[in-house]
Structure formats: C-alpha cells, structure tokens
Amino acid sequence: MKIKEALKLGNRGEIEYILQKLLNKDKMFLHLNPEYQFDETEFLKIMELRKKEYPLEYIFNEVWFYGEKFYIKEGVLVPRDDTEPLIDIVKSELKHYVKQKNTLNIAEIGIGSGIISITLAKKIKANFIATDINPLAIEVTKENLKFHNVDIKLYLTNLLDKVDEKIDIIISNPPYVEEEWNFEALKYEPKEAIFAKDNGTYLLKEIVKEGIKRKVKMIICEMGYNQKEIMTKFFEENSIKDFYFYKDLSGNDRGFVVKL
C-alpha cells in the first residue's frame, strides 16, 4: 500500500499518527513521499480495531497530556484534554502556599496513569501521595514515575484509607459519570474508573467528606458538566461556604475548588 492510499482510509490526522509510529518516520516524510510503498498488514489490523472504537492510546501504549508523553495500557482510564484545566487551577491556587515556602502534602485520590500528580510534581515543590483501588493503575503509574523521574508515594487503597500522613491538599479526577449512561465510546475502558452512583456524585461527596475529616486546606476535583447544582447543594448542606466551579476547554462546568 502507498502512503497516499492509506491517508484516504479515515481521519487524516489519526492515520498520519499511525503511519509515523508504524514506519518510524516523521510527518514531513509522509508529505514528501506519497508514493512510498509499505507492507499494510499491521496498518489494516489497526484500522479494524479503530473501526470498533478501540482506543488508539491502548494500541501504541502512549498518551499525551499537558504537552508530555505518558505510558498507558488497557485496564487504566485514558486521560482526556478536559482534565488539563485541573493542572492550571492547582498551580494557580497553590501560588500562595508555595510563596510561603511551606512544604505541602498533596494527595491525589484515584491516580490512574499518574498524569495529574506527575505533571504537578514537575511544576510544584511539594510532597505527593497518591492512591488507587486498581493494582494496574499503580503499575502504570510506576512506569510513568520512572519515565519522568518523579517521586510519588503510592498506596493501593480506597480514598485515603491507608494514608497516615497529614494531608494539606486533596486533588482528584474520580469516577463521576452516572451509572445509567451507556457510553459506547468508553466500552474498552475500566468501568470502575468512569461510573459512580448517586447521579455520578457519590465519590465526589466522599472525597469532600474525607477532606473535612482530615481538616485539609483545599480540595480540587474534576466533575461532570451537569453536577454543579447537586454539588452546590451538598456544599451548602455541609456548611461549606468557600467554593467555586471551573470550566473545561469547551466551556462546560468541569470541576470545583473547596477551601476549608
């Protein structure tokens, strides 16, 4: 098959990425050599997987987040661009604490592939602690810690159950999709990292309760675009007065910041 023929078989940007990986060539080579012939066997296998909506990130075991490459594999949630604003919010909120030169203990609940804590650890001087209930997530995070040369203390546990350290800040991108929703596009990803009961807000509320119990300074969480009203009511019922919501790259409500 020729490069120019392959580029007609689907989304051009995606096919360019696949060809770059398979041929070990850059995009310029693809543009300058449309007649270049290659063995299409592996390419066609990948195209069949993509027709079934199998994530491209799982095929090549890599994902890009906040401009950096991370290792990923099936069984761990694929990071999305909509999580990137969480990084900016944390950086902005922690400027005050960093200026005070106090060492912060930042805990991430549900670390997944490690993209949030690792990205932050490369930008903020703090002690990072993270938990997850998925052993595979811990395994993938360890690979990313090595790749990025970052140190984070990991716990295989629910919420912060096995964590004895004093925690100053909690961050999380927990499961928050309503159990009733049936996302065909997410069928290959771990359901325990996506869905939650109580209209998707169960773990969001549990994380806030954990923060209250541990007397943390701040909680920063990603949430669903339609959960602002439910979470506002929950904050008010728990006498939380200092909170606000932030938006994602598409302008949807995507997370909250609670200050205790």
Tab-separated table of C-alpha atoms in Angstrom:
chain	number	residue	atom	x	y	z
A	1	MET	CA	0.000	0.000	0.000
A	2	LYS	CA	1.161	3.548	-0.762
A	3	ILE	CA	1.115	6.348	1.809
A	4	LYS	CA	-1.310	8.393	-0.315
A	5	GLU	CA	-3.716	5.418	-0.417
A	6	ALA	CA	-3.554	4.893	3.337
A	7	LEU	CA	-4.312	8.562	4.030
A	8	LYS	CA	-7.677	8.217	2.254
A	9	LEU	CA	-8.933	5.483	4.580
A	10	GLY	CA	-10.052	7.621	7.514
A	11	ASN	CA	-9.242	10.647	9.660
A	12	ARG	CA	-6.104	12.105	8.098
A	13	GLY	CA	-4.533	13.289	11.360
A	14	GLU	CA	-5.052	9.927	13.023
A	15	ILE	CA	-3.726	7.987	10.033
A	16	GLU	CA	-0.668	10.224	9.889
A	17	TYR	CA	-0.008	9.386	13.543
A	18	ILE	CA	-0.428	5.636	12.902
A	19	LEU	CA	1.887	5.733	9.884
A	20	GLN	CA	4.520	7.705	11.787
A	21	LYS	CA	4.509	5.051	14.507
A	22	LEU	CA	4.494	2.059	12.146
A	23	LEU	CA	7.047	3.381	9.655
A	24	ASN	CA	9.185	5.221	12.219
A	25	LYS	CA	9.029	8.319	10.013
A	26	ASP	CA	8.002	11.922	10.706
A	27	LYS	CA	5.080	13.817	9.208
A	28	MET	CA	7.333	15.603	6.720
A	29	PHE	CA	8.383	12.248	5.267
A	30	LEU	CA	4.725	11.291	4.761
A	31	HIS	CA	4.016	14.545	2.933
A	32	LEU	CA	7.096	14.346	0.725
A	33	ASN	CA	6.733	10.651	-0.136
A	34	PRO	CA	3.083	9.944	-1.049
A	35	GLU	CA	4.177	7.115	-3.377
A	36	TYR	CA	6.181	5.328	-0.663
A	37	GLN	CA	5.069	1.693	-0.526
A	38	PHE	CA	4.830	-0.269	2.741
A	39	ASP	CA	3.511	-3.609	3.987
A	40	GLU	CA	-0.048	-2.767	5.025
A	41	THR	CA	-0.701	-5.862	7.219
A	42	GLU	CA	-0.229	-4.180	10.602
A	43	PHE	CA	-1.802	-0.950	9.390
A	44	LEU	CA	-5.008	-2.709	8.332
A	45	LYS	CA	-5.192	-4.554	11.674
A	46	ILE	CA	-5.053	-1.223	13.477
A	47	MET	CA	-7.689	0.270	11.190
A	48	GLU	CA	-10.006	-2.625	12.027
A	49	LEU	CA	-9.504	-2.003	15.737
A	50	ARG	CA	-10.261	1.673	15.244
A	51	LYS	CA	-13.490	0.826	13.389
A	52	LYS	CA	-14.535	-0.932	16.607
A	53	GLU	CA	-13.560	2.246	18.555
A	54	TYR	CA	-10.670	0.549	20.331
A	55	PRO	CA	-8.578	3.411	21.793
A	56	LEU	CA	-5.550	4.410	19.777
A	57	GLU	CA	-3.757	5.080	23.080
A	58	TYR	CA	-4.027	1.394	24.027
A	59	ILE	CA	-2.732	0.294	20.615
A	60	PHE	CA	0.529	2.214	20.968
A	61	ASN	CA	0.620	2.347	24.794
A	62	GLU	CA	1.092	6.086	24.887
A	63	VAL	CA	-0.964	9.176	25.580
A	64	TRP	CA	-0.148	12.881	25.519
A	65	PHE	CA	-1.229	15.120	28.393
A	66	TYR	CA	-0.302	18.738	29.055
A	67	GLY	CA	2.330	18.532	26.309
A	68	GLU	CA	4.079	15.440	27.688
A	69	LYS	CA	4.039	11.761	26.777
A	70	PHE	CA	2.852	9.091	29.226
A	71	TYR	CA	2.634	5.313	29.196
A	72	ILE	CA	-0.867	3.812	29.184
A	73	LYS	CA	-2.358	0.348	28.763
A	74	GLU	CA	-5.752	-1.315	28.635
A	75	GLY	CA	-7.328	-1.526	32.088
A	76	VAL	CA	-6.457	2.074	33.010
A	77	LEU	CA	-8.553	5.105	32.055
A	78	VAL	CA	-7.300	7.072	29.045
A	79	PRO	CA	-6.570	10.694	30.091
A	80	ARG	CA	-8.574	13.440	28.364
A	81	ASP	CA	-7.739	17.029	27.447
A	82	ASP	CA	-10.637	18.192	29.623
A	83	THR	CA	-8.527	17.292	32.673
A	84	GLU	CA	-5.780	19.780	31.737
A	85	PRO	CA	-7.571	22.785	33.328
A	86	LEU	CA	-7.276	20.961	36.668
A	87	ILE	CA	-3.490	21.407	36.407
A	88	ASP	CA	-3.857	25.143	35.816
A	89	ILE	CA	-6.292	25.532	38.708
A	90	VAL	CA	-3.979	23.690	41.134
A	91	LYS	CA	-0.955	25.743	40.029
A	92	SER	CA	-2.902	28.978	40.430
A	93	GLU	CA	-4.376	28.087	43.819
A	94	LEU	CA	-1.067	26.901	45.264
A	95	LYS	CA	0.940	30.015	44.359
A	96	HIS	CA	0.159	31.467	47.788
A	97	TYR	CA	1.346	28.360	49.636
A	98	VAL	CA	4.478	27.992	47.518
A	99	LYS	CA	5.449	31.607	48.262
A	100	GLN	CA	5.214	30.848	51.976
A	101	LYS	CA	7.833	28.123	51.374
A	102	ASN	CA	5.935	25.636	53.485
A	103	THR	CA	6.212	22.024	52.356
A	104	LEU	CA	2.785	20.837	51.265
A	105	ASN	CA	1.499	17.276	51.338
A	106	ILE	CA	-0.670	16.865	48.247
A	107	ALA	CA	-2.737	13.697	47.926
A	108	GLU	CA	-4.347	12.503	44.720
A	109	ILE	CA	-7.265	10.111	45.120
A	110	GLY	CA	-7.550	7.769	42.138
A	111	ILE	CA	-4.206	8.352	40.437
A	112	GLY	CA	-4.976	6.271	37.322
A	113	SER	CA	-1.981	6.549	34.993
A	114	GLY	CA	-0.350	9.219	37.164
A	115	ILE	CA	-0.688	12.073	34.706
A	116	ILE	CA	-2.073	14.664	37.157
A	117	SER	CA	0.338	14.196	40.072
A	118	ILE	CA	3.365	13.685	37.826
A	119	THR	CA	2.609	16.832	35.815
A	120	LEU	CA	2.145	18.823	39.021
A	121	ALA	CA	5.203	17.322	40.721
A	122	LYS	CA	7.335	18.661	37.854
A	123	LYS	CA	5.951	22.146	38.411
A	124	ILE	CA	5.275	22.449	42.164
A	125	LYS	CA	7.627	21.758	45.061
A	126	ALA	CA	5.593	19.527	47.376
A	127	ASN	CA	5.325	16.011	48.764
A	128	PHE	CA	2.986	13.968	46.574
A	129	ILE	CA	0.998	10.992	47.827
A	130	ALA	CA	-1.481	9.052	45.705
A	131	THR	CA	-3.960	6.206	45.996
A	132	ASP	CA	-5.926	3.946	43.693
A	133	ILE	CA	-8.040	0.803	44.107
A	134	ASN	CA	-6.781	-0.602	40.798
A	135	PRO	CA	-3.449	-2.513	41.017
A	136	LEU	CA	-2.951	-1.989	37.283
A	137	ALA	CA	-3.209	1.780	37.745
A	138	ILE	CA	-0.451	1.627	40.370
A	139	GLU	CA	1.666	-0.452	37.975
A	140	VAL	CA	1.168	2.022	35.097
A	141	THR	CA	1.883	4.985	37.379
A	142	LYS	CA	5.161	3.380	38.475
A	143	GLU	CA	6.226	3.154	34.823
A	144	ASN	CA	5.412	6.824	34.322
A	145	LEU	CA	7.234	7.806	37.519
A	146	LYS	CA	10.374	6.144	36.169
A	147	PHE	CA	9.983	7.713	32.741
A	148	HIS	CA	9.505	11.221	34.157
A	149	ASN	CA	11.945	10.768	37.055
A	150	VAL	CA	9.367	11.817	39.661
A	151	ASP	CA	8.881	10.508	43.195
A	152	ILE	CA	5.334	9.925	44.478
A	153	LYS	CA	4.348	7.709	47.400
A	154	LEU	CA	1.715	5.236	46.205
A	155	TYR	CA	-0.961	3.354	48.142
A	156	LEU	CA	-3.262	0.625	46.864
A	157	THR	CA	-6.346	1.630	48.842
A	158	ASN	CA	-9.744	3.297	48.729
A	159	LEU	CA	-9.805	7.083	49.198
A	160	LEU	CA	-7.046	7.766	51.787
A	161	ASP	CA	-7.750	4.722	53.989
A	162	LYS	CA	-4.128	3.544	54.360
A	163	VAL	CA	-2.581	7.007	54.361
A	164	ASP	CA	-1.312	8.144	57.760
A	165	GLU	CA	0.414	11.339	56.639
A	166	LYS	CA	-1.123	14.734	57.305
A	167	ILE	CA	-2.695	15.954	54.072
A	168	ASP	CA	-2.876	19.627	53.101
A	169	ILE	CA	-4.442	19.434	49.636
A	170	ILE	CA	-6.600	16.760	48.014
A	171	ILE	CA	-6.838	16.560	44.226
A	172	SER	CA	-8.849	14.051	42.242
A	173	ASN	CA	-10.393	13.127	38.910
A	174	PRO	CA	-12.662	10.401	40.281
A	175	PRO	CA	-15.379	8.378	38.552
A	176	TYR	CA	-18.302	10.787	38.101
A	177	VAL	CA	-20.417	9.519	35.199
A	178	GLU	CA	-23.972	8.450	36.053
A	179	GLU	CA	-24.357	4.661	36.094
A	180	GLU	CA	-27.409	4.923	33.817
A	181	TRP	CA	-25.391	6.385	30.969
A	182	ASN	CA	-24.199	3.962	28.308
A	183	PHE	CA	-21.149	5.380	26.582
A	184	GLU	CA	-20.288	3.182	23.621
A	185	ALA	CA	-17.031	5.103	23.140
A	186	LEU	CA	-15.897	4.065	26.645
A	187	LYS	CA	-16.618	0.344	26.303
A	188	TYR	CA	-12.936	-0.670	26.373
A	189	GLU	CA	-12.047	1.399	29.452
A	190	PRO	CA	-12.409	0.287	33.104
A	191	LYS	CA	-15.948	0.984	34.272
A	192	GLU	CA	-14.845	1.422	37.904
A	193	ALA	CA	-12.818	4.460	36.784
A	194	ILE	CA	-15.789	6.023	34.980
A	195	PHE	CA	-19.129	5.376	36.665
A	196	ALA	CA	-20.417	6.289	40.130
A	197	LYS	CA	-23.772	6.036	41.860
A	198	ASP	CA	-25.876	8.915	43.189
A	199	ASN	CA	-26.071	10.584	39.754
A	200	GLY	CA	-22.306	10.201	39.464
A	201	THR	CA	-21.625	12.320	42.561
A	202	TYR	CA	-21.087	9.612	45.181
A	203	LEU	CA	-17.282	9.668	45.155
A	204	LEU	CA	-17.134	13.437	44.758
A	205	LYS	CA	-19.071	13.733	48.009
A	206	GLU	CA	-16.976	11.049	49.722
A	207	ILE	CA	-13.785	12.899	48.778
A	208	VAL	CA	-15.132	16.143	50.251
A	209	LYS	CA	-16.160	14.312	53.437
A	210	GLU	CA	-12.628	12.847	53.608
A	211	GLY	CA	-11.180	16.323	53.296
A	212	ILE	CA	-13.413	17.655	56.063
A	213	LYS	CA	-12.471	14.731	58.328
A	214	ARG	CA	-8.763	15.258	57.716
A	215	LYS	CA	-9.006	19.039	58.032
A	216	VAL	CA	-7.269	19.713	54.730
A	217	LYS	CA	-6.800	23.229	53.417
A	218	MET	CA	-8.262	22.630	49.988
A	219	ILE	CA	-9.953	20.063	47.717
A	220	ILE	CA	-9.758	20.339	43.932
A	221	CYS	CA	-11.824	17.850	41.915
A	222	GLU	CA	-12.906	17.240	38.367
A	223	MET	CA	-16.635	16.541	37.973
A	224	GLY	CA	-19.355	16.096	35.369
A	225	TYR	CA	-20.630	19.076	33.373
A	226	ASN	CA	-24.145	18.642	34.823
A	227	GLN	CA	-23.276	18.233	38.523
A	228	LYS	CA	-22.837	21.849	39.614
A	229	GLU	CA	-26.314	22.142	41.135
A	230	ILE	CA	-26.057	18.846	43.068
A	231	MET	CA	-22.613	19.690	44.426
A	232	THR	CA	-23.636	23.242	45.354
A	233	LYS	CA	-26.499	21.847	47.439
A	234	PHE	CA	-24.126	19.327	49.064
A	235	PHE	CA	-21.612	22.060	49.972
A	236	GLU	CA	-24.338	24.209	51.491
A	237	GLU	CA	-25.749	21.275	53.486
A	238	ASN	CA	-22.262	20.695	54.917
A	239	SER	CA	-21.739	24.369	55.813
A	240	ILE	CA	-19.030	24.813	53.165
A	241	LYS	CA	-19.053	28.464	52.149
A	242	ASP	CA	-15.773	28.935	50.305
A	243	PHE	CA	-16.053	27.109	46.991
A	244	TYR	CA	-16.220	27.777	43.267
A	245	PHE	CA	-16.531	25.857	39.989
A	246	TYR	CA	-14.227	25.985	36.966
A	247	LYS	CA	-14.802	25.187	33.294
A	248	ASP	CA	-13.092	22.876	30.804
A	249	LEU	CA	-11.664	23.720	27.375
A	250	SER	CA	-15.151	23.505	25.840
A	251	GLY	CA	-16.673	25.916	28.348
A	252	ASN	CA	-18.528	23.242	30.338
A	253	ASP	CA	-18.530	23.137	34.147
A	254	ARG	CA	-15.768	20.605	34.827
A	255	GLY	CA	-14.610	20.851	38.426
A	256	PHE	CA	-14.714	22.550	41.794
A	257	VAL	CA	-12.399	24.051	44.380
A	258	VAL	CA	-13.349	23.814	48.044
A	259	LYS	CA	-11.419	25.727	50.702
A	260	LEU	CA	-11.828	24.555	54.285
